[in-house]
Coordinates of C-alpha atoms in Angstrom, one line a residue:
X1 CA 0.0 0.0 0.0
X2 CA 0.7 3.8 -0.4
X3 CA 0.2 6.2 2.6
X4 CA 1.8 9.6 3.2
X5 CA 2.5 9.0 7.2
X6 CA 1.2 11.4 9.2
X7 CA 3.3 13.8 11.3
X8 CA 6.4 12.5 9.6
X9 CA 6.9 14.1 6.2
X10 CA 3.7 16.0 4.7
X11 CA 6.0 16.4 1.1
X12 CA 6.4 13.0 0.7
X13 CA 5.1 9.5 -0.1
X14 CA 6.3 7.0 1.5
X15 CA 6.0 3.5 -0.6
X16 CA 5.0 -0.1 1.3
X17 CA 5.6 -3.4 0.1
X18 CA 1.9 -4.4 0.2
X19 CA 3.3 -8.0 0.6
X20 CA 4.1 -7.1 4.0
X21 CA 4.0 -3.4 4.7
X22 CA 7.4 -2.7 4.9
X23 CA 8.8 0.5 3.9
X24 CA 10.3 0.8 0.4
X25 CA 11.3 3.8 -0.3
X26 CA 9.9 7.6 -0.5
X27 CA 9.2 10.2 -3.6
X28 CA 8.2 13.9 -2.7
X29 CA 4.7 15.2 -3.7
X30 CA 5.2 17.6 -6.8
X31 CA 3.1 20.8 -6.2
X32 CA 1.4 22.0 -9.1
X33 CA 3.9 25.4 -10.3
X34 CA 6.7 22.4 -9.9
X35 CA 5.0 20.2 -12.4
X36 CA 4.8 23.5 -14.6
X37 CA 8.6 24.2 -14.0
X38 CA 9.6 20.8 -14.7
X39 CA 7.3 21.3 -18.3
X40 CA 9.3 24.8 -18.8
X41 CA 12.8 23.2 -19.0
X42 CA 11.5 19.7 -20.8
X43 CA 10.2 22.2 -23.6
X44 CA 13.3 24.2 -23.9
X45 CA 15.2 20.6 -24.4
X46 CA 12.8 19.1 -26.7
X47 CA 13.4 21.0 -30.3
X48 CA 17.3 19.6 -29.7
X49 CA 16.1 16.4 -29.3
X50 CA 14.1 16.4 -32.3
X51 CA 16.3 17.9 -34.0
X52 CA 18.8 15.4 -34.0
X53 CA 16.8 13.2 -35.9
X54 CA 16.2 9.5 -35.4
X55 CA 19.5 8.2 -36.0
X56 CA 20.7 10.6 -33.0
X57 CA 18.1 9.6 -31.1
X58 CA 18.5 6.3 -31.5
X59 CA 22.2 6.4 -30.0
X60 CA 21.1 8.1 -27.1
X61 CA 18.2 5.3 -26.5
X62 CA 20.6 1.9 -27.4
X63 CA 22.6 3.9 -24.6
X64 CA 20.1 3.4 -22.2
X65 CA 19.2 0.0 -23.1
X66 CA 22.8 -1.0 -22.4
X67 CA 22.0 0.5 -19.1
X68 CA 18.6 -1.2 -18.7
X69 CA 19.8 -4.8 -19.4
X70 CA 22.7 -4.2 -17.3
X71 CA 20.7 -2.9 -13.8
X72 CA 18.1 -5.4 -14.7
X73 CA 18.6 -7.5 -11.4
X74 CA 18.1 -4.2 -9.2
X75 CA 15.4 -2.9 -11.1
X76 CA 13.6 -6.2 -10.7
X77 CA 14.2 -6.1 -7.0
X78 CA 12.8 -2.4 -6.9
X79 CA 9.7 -3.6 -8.4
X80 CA 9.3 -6.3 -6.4
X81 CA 10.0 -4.5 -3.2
X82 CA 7.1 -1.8 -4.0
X83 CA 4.4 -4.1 -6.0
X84 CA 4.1 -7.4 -4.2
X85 CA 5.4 -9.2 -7.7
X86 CA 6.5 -12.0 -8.1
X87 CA 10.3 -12.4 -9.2
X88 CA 9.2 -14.2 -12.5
X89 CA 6.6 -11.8 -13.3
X90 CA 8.9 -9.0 -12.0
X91 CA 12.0 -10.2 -14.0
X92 CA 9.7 -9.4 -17.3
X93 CA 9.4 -6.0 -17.1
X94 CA 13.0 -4.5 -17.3
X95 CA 13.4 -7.1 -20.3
X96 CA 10.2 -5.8 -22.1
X97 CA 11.4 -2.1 -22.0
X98 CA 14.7 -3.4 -23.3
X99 CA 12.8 -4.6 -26.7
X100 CA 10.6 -2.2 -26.9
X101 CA 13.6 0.8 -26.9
X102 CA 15.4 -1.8 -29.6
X103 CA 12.1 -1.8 -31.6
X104 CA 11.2 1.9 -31.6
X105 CA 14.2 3.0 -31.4
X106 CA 15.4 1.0 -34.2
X107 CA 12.4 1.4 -36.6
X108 CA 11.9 5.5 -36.1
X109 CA 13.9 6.0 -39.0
X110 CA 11.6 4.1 -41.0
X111 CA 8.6 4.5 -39.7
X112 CA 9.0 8.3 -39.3
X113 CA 10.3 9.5 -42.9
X114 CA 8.4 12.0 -45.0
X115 CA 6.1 10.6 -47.1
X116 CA 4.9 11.2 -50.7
X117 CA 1.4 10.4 -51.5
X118 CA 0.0 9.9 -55.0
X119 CA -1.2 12.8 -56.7
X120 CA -5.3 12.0 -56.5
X121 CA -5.2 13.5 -60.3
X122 CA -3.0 14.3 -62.8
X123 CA -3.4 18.1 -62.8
X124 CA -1.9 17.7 -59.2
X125 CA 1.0 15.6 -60.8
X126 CA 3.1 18.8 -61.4
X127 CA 2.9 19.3 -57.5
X128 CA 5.6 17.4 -55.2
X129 CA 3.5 16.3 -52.4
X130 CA 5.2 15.4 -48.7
X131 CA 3.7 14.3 -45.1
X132 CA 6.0 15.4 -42.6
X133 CA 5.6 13.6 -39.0
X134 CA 7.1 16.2 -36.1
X135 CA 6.0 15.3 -32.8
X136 CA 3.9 17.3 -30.2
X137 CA 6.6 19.0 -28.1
X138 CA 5.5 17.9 -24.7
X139 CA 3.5 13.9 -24.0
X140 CA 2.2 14.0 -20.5
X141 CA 1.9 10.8 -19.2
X142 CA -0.1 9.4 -16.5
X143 CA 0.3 5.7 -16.1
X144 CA -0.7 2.6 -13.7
X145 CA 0.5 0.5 -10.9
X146 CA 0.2 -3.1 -12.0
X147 CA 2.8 -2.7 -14.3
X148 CA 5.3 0.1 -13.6
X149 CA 8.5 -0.8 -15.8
X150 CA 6.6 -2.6 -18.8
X151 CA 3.8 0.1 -18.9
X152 CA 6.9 2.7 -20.0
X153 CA 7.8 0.2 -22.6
X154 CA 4.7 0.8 -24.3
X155 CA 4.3 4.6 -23.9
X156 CA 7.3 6.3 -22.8
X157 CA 10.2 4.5 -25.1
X158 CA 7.7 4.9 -28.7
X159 CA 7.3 8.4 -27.5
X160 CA 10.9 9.4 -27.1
X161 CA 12.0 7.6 -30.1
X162 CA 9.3 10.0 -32.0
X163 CA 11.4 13.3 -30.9
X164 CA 8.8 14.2 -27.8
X165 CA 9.7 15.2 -24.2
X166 CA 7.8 13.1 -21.8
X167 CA 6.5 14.2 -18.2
X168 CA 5.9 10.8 -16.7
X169 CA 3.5 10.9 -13.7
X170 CA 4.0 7.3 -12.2
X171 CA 1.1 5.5 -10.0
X172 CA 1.8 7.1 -6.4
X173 CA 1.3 3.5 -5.3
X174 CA 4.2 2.3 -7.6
X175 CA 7.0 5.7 -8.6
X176 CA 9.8 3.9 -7.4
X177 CA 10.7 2.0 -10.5
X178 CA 10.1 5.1 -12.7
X179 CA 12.4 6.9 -10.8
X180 CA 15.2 4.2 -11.1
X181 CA 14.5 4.2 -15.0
X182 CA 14.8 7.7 -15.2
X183 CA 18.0 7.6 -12.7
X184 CA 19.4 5.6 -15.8
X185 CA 18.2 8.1 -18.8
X186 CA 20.6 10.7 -16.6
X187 CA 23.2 8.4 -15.8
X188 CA 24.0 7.9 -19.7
X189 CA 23.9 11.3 -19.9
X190 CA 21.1 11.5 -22.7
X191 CA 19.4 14.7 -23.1
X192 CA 17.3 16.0 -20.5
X193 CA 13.8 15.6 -22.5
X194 CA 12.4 13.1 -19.4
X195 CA 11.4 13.7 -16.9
X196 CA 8.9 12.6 -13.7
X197 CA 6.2 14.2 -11.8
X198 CA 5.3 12.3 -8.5
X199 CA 2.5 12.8 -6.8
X200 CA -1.3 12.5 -6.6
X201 CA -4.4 14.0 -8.4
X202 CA -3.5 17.3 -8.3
X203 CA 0.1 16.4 -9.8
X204 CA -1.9 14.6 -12.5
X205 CA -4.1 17.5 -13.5
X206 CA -1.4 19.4 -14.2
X207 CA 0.4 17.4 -15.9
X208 CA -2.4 17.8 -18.2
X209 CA -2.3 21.1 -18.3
X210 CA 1.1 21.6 -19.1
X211 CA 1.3 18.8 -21.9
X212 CA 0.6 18.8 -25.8
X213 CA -0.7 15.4 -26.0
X214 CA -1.7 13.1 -22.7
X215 CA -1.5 9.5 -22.9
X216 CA -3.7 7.5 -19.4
X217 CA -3.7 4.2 -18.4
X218 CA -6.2 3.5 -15.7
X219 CA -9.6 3.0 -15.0
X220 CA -13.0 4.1 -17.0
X221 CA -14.0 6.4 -14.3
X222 CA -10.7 8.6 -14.3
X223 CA -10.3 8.0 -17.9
X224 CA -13.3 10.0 -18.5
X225 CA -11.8 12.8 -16.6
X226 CA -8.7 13.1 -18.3
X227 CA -10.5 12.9 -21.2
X228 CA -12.9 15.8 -20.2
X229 CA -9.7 17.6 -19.1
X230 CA -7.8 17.2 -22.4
X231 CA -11.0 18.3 -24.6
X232 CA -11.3 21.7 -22.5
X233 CA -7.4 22.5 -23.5
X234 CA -8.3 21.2 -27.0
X235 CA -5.2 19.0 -27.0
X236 CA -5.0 15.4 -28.4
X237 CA -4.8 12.1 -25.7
X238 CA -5.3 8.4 -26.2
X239 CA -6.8 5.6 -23.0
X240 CA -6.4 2.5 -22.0
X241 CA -9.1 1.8 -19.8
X242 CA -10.6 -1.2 -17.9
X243 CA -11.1 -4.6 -19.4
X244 CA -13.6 -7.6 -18.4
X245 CA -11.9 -9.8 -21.0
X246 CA -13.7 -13.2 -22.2
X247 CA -12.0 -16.6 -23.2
X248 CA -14.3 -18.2 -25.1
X249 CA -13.7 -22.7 -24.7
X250 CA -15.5 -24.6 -28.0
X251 CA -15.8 -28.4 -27.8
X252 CA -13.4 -29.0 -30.0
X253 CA -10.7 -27.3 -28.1
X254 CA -7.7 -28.8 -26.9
X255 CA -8.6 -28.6 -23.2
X256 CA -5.8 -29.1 -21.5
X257 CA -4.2 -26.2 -23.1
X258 CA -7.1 -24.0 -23.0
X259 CA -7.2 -25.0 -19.2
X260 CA -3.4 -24.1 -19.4
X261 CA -3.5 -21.2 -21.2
X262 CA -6.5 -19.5 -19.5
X263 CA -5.0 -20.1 -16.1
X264 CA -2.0 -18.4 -17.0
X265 CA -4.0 -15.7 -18.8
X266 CA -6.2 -15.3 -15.6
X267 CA -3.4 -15.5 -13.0
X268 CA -0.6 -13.7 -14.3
X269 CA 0.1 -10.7 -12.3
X270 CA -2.1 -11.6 -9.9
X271 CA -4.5 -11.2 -12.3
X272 CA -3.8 -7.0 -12.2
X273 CA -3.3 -7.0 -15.7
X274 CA -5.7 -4.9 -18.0
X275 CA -5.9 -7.8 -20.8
X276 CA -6.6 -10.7 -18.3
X277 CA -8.8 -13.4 -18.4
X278 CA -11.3 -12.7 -16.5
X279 CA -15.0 -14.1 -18.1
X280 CA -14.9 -17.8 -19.4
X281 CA -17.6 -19.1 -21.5
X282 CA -17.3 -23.0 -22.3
X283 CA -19.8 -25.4 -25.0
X284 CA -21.4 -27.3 -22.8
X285 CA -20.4 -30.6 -23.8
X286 CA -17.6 -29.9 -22.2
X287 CA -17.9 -28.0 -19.7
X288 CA -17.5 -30.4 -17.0
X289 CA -14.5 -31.8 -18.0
X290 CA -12.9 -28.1 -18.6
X291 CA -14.1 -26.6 -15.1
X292 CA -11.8 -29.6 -13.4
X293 CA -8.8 -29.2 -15.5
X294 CA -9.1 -25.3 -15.4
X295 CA -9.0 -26.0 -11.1
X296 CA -6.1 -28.4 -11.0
X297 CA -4.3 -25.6 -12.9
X298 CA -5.5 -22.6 -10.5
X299 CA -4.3 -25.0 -7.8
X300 CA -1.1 -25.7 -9.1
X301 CA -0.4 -22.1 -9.1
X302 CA 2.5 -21.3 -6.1
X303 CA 1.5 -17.5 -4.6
X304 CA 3.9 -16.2 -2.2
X305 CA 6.4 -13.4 -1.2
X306 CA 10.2 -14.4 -2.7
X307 CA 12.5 -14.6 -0.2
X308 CA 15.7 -15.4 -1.7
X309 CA 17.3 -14.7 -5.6
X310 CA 15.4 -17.2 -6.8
X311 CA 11.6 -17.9 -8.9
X312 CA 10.0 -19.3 -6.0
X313 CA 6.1 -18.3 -6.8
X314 CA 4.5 -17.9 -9.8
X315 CA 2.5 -15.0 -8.7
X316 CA 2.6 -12.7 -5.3
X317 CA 0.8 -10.3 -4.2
X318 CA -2.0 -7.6 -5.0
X319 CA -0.8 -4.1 -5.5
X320 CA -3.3 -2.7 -3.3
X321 CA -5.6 -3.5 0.2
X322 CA -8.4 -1.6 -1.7
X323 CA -8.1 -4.0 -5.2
X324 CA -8.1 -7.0 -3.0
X325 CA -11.2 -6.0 -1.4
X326 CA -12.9 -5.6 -4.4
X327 CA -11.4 -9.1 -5.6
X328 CA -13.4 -10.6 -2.2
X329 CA -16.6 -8.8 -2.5
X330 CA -16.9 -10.3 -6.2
X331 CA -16.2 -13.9 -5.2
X332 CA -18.0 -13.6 -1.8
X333 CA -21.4 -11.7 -4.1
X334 CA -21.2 -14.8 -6.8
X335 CA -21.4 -18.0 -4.3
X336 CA -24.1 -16.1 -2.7
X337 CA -26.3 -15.9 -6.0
X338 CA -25.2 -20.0 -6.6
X339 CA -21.9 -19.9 -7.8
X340 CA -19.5 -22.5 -6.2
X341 CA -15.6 -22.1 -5.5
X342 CA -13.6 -24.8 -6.8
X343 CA -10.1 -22.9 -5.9
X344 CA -9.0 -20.9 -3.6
X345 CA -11.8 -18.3 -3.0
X346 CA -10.6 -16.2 -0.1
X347 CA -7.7 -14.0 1.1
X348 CA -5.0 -15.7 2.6
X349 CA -4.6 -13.4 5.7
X350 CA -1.3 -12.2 4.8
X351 CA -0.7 -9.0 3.4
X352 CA -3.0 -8.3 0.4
X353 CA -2.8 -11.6 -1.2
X354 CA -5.8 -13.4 -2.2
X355 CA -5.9 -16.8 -3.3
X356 CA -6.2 -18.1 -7.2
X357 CA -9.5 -18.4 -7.3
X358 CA -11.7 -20.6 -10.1
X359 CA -15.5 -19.7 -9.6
X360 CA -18.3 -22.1 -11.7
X361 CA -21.6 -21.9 -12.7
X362 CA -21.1 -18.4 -12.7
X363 CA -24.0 -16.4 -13.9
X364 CA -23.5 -13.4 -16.4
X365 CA -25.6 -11.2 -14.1
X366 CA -22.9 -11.9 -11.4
X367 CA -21.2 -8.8 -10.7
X368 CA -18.1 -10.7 -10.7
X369 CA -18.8 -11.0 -14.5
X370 CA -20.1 -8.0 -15.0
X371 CA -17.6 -5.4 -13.5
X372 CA -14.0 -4.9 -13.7
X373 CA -12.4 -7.3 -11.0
X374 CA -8.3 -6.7 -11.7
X375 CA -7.6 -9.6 -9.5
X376 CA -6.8 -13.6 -9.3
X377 CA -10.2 -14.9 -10.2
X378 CA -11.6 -17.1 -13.5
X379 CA -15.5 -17.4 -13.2
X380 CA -16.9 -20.0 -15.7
X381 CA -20.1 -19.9 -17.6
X382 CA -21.9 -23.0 -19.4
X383 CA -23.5 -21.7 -22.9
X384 CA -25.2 -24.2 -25.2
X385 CA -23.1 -23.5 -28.6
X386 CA -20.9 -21.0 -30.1
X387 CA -23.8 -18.7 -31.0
X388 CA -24.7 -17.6 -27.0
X389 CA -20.7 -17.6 -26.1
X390 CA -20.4 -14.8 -28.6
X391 CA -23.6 -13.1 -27.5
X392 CA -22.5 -13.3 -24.2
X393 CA -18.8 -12.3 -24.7
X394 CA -19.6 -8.6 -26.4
X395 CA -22.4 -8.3 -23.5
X396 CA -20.1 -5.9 -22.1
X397 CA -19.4 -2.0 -21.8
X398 CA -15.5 -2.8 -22.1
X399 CA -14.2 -4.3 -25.2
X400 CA -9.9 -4.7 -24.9
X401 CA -9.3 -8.2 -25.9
X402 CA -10.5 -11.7 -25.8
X403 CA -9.5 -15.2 -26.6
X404 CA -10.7 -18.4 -28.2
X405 CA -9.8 -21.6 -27.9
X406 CA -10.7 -24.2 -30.9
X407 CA -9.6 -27.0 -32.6
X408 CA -9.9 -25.4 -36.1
X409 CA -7.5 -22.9 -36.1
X410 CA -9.7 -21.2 -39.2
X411 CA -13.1 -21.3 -37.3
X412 CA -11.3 -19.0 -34.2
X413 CA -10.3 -16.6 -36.8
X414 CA -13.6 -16.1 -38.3
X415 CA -15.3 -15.6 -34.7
X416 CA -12.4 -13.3 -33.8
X417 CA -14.2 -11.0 -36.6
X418 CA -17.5 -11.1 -35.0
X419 CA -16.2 -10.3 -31.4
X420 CA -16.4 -6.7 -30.2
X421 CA -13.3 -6.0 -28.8
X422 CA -9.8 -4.4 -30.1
X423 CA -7.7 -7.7 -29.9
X424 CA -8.5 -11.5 -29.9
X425 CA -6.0 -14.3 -29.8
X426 CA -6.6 -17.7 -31.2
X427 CA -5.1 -20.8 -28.5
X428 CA -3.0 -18.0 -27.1
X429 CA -3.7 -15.5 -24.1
X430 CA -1.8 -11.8 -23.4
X431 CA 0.2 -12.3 -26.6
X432 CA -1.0 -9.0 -28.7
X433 CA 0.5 -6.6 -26.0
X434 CA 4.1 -8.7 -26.9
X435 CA 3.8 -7.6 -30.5
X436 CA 4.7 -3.9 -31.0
X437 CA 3.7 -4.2 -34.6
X438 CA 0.1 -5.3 -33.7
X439 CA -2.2 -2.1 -32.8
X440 CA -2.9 -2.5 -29.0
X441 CA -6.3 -0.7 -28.3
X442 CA -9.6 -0.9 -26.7
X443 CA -13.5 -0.7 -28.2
X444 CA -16.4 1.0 -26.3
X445 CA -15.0 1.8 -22.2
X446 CA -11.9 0.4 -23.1
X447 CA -10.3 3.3 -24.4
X448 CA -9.7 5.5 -26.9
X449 CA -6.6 5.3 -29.4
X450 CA -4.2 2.7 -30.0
X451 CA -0.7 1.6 -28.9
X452 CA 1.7 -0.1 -31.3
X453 CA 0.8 -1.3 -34.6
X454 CA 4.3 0.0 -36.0
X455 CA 4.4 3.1 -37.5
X456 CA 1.0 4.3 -35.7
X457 CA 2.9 3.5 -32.8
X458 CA 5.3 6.7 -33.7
X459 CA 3.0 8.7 -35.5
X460 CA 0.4 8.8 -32.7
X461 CA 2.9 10.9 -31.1
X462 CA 3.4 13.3 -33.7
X463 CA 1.3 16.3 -35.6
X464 CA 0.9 15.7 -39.1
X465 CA 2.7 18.6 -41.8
X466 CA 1.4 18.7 -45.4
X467 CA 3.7 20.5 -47.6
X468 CA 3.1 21.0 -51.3
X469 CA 5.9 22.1 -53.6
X470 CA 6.4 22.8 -57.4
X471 CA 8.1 20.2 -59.7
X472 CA 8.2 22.1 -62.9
X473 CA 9.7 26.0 -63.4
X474 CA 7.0 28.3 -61.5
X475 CA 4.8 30.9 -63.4
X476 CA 3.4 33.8 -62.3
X477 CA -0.5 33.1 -62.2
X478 CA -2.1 29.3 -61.7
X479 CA -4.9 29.2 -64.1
X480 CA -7.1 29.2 -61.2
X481 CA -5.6 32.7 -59.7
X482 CA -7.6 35.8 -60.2
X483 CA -4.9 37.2 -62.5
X484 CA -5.6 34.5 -65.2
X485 CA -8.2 34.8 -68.1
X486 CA -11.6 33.4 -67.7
X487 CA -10.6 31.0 -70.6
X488 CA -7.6 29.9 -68.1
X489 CA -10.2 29.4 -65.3
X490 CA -12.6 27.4 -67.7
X491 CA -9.8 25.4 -68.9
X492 CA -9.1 24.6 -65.5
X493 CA -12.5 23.9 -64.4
X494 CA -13.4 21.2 -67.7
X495 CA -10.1 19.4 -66.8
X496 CA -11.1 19.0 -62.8
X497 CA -14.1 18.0 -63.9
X498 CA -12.8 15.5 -66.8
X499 CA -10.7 13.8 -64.5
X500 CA -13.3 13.9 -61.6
X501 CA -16.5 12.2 -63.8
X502 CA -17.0 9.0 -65.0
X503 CA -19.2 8.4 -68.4
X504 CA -19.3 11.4 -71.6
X505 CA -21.7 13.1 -70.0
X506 CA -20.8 13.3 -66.9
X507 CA -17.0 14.6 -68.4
X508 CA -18.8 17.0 -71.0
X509 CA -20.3 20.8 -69.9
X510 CA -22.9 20.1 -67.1
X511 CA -26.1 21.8 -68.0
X512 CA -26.2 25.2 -68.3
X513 CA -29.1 25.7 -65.2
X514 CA -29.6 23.3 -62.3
X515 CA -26.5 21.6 -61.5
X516 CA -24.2 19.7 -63.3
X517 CA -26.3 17.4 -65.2

């Protein structure tokens, strides 16, 4: 948990391992005209930075990789110490900002060069046309606390590779790996175009107000907000919201590695992860059979608090008292309404853990299928064929991802189409987010905007220049000028039209009253 203590430092918060509430570090609270300071001197850096282009970037960011992979170890342990994680699920995150700095990094070049659309018609054909791709000077960022190293991966690293600054407001629950990563960005002495705003709401809200473009990862409810709050400054922001993410089981499956899969989907992280698993909808002929494989999996999972250099847990613990009440209430809500517990099912009484938890003959009315849980728990539905899984799946007001599970590799393709959400993996859970080149966004109260999908990953960050140009030797008048002949202008006008219309007499003089014929 996070908690400013009181009589003790005011300025500050002071981080907890919510695994067992010891202290794990401290980060001050950045008053509002310090957000707006820090925003002054990232602007004065940025035109340097974008200046230098991508190749010069890209130096300063291989740099910093070099520094990532070699603090890796301590960067895991910082995580760990302020989020509960496990070492495995720790260990990731360092390694997934490593690729993602070799990815952007590597394509900006590429992905940022002008470009040189087609001339729509050949009168335009004497006109050198260019798209020019210069980023917005200033990306606030606001990001989460169930993943506070790989969440940077997917923002931050694209948006420094595309020439912004970036003002990084980390979770308060989680700053302390953001500010070891940014430790690292001044230790290889790359320019100072990053930098981190710690704090609460208020150091959020201005953050917004001192940004060109605002990326937020959170929740619906304060995704709205920031939303609200970027439409009164009229600037540009993208979301990625909540999730209530379906797995959809056919009876053709393979069940044992749909059981496999989905438990990993479901538990990973605790199951704090905005793409989990966290509605299952199985055929009914096979339901039975599923629900017990999906348990022994659940069961199998090993939850703890590492205690020495090794992997001993798969997961640990929840980032929050709060998220792990909410995990409780859903489980507790759902056996109440008929739903029984066929793992785990309760907090553990340590810390904010709560155990893997499988829940059957859910109901979709169940809250703990209808809200957002963000926790360790899989409840199962029985539908009758393919037709009520799909029904049921995009009965929801979030829309992120989803997965299917089928023997026919074809048939999951073709009811990945008909699902409403902004990713759906076939046999596979979580893999989308691994894929910078795939887009990465959500449908309906998922979010707005995209991350990834290659070049949109850049170019998301960036304002758009059309320039136009002359090929040939310039005149003094276009025939469309007021200083050329009517003849000029008619000449002008029968060729747009020629090369606009389709059929004689649509190409030939329209009709002399009425329109165009």
């Amino acid at each position: 948990m996070t908690a400013v203590d009181p009589g003790i430092d005011q300025d500050a918060i002071t981080v907890r391992n919510p695994a067992d509430g010891r202290t794990s570090g401290s980060v001050p609270i950045d008053a509002p005209e310090t957000v707006a300071t820090k925003a002054h001197e990232l602007r004065l850096r940025q035109p340097e930075w974008e200046e230098i282009g991508p190749r010069g970037r890209k130096k300063w960011m291989m740099t910093w990789q070099d520094w990532v992979l070699d603090n890796a170890n301590p960067l895991t342990e910082v995580l760990m110490s302020e989020s509960g994680k496990s070492r495995g699920d720790a260990s990731l995150e360092p390694v997934a900002v490593a690729d993602a700095i070799n990815y952007w990094a590597g394509n900006a070049e590429e992905f940022l060069a002008d470009r040189h659309p087609k001339a729509h018609s050949p009168l335009f054909r004497v006109k050198k046309l260019t798209t020019v791709f210069r980023p917005h000077p200033l990306v606030g960022m606001i990001e989460p606390w169930n993943f506070p190293l790989a969440m940077l991966a997917l923002d931050l690293v694209p948006a420094l590779a595309a020439g912004a600054a970036v003002l990084l407001k980390p979770s308060e629950v989680t700053p302390l790996s953001a500010v070891e990563l940014a430790r690292g960005w001044n230790e290889v002495g790359a320019p100072a175009v990053f930098a981190l705003a710690t704090g609460y709401g208020a150091t959020g809200a201005a953050v917004i107000e001192n940004s060109d473009y605002v990326h937020f990862t959170g929740s619906t409810a304060t995704g709205r907000k920031v939303a609200v709050a970027c439409a009164e400054r009229l600037i540009p922001c993208s979301l990625e919201l909540g999730g209530k993410d379906p797995a959809i089981v056919l009876a053709d499956a393979d069940l044992d590695r749909a059981a496999n899969g989905i438990a990993w989907g479901g538990m990973f992280n605790s199951g704090q992860v905005c793409i989990s698993v966290e509605r299952v909808f199985v055929e009914a002929p096979v339901y039975d059979e599923f629900v017990v494989k999906l348990a022994d999996q659940v069961r199998a999972v090993a939850q703890g608090q590492e205690s020495t250099a090794g992997f001993d847990y798969d997961t640990g613990a929840m980032a929050t008292a709060a998220q792990r009440d909410i995990v409780e209430r859903h489980v507790r809500e759902a056996t109440a309404a008929g739903a029984r517990v066929l793992a785990g099912g309760n907090p553990t009484g340590v810390g904010t853990f709560f155990q893997p938890t499988v829940i059957a003959d859910a109901d979709p009315s169940m809250t703990c299928m209808a809200e957002e849980t963000f926790g360790p728990t899989l409840p199962v539905v029985k539908v009758a064929d393919e037709e009520e899984a799909i029904r049921l799946a995009n009965d929801s007001v979030y829309g992120l991802s989803a997965t299917v599970w089928t023997g026919d590799v074809a048939r999951g393709e073709k009811l990945a189409r008909r699902l409403e959400c902004g990713a759906v993996n076939v046999n596979d859970a979580l893999t989308n987010v691994f894929c910078p080149g795939l887009p990465m966004g959500g449908w309906k109260e998922s979010g707005i905007g995209y991350r990834g999908g290659g070049a949109a990953g850049l170019i998301k960050f960036c304002r758009q220049q059309a320039i136009t140009a002359p090929r040939l030797p310039t005149q003094k008048s276009e025939m469309l000028w007021y200083s050329s002949s009517r003849k000029q202008g008619r000449f002008a006008l029968a060729a747009m039209r020629a090369f606009a219309g389709h059929g004689w007499r649509r190409i030939g003089r329209g009709k002399s009253q009425g329109g165009t014929g």
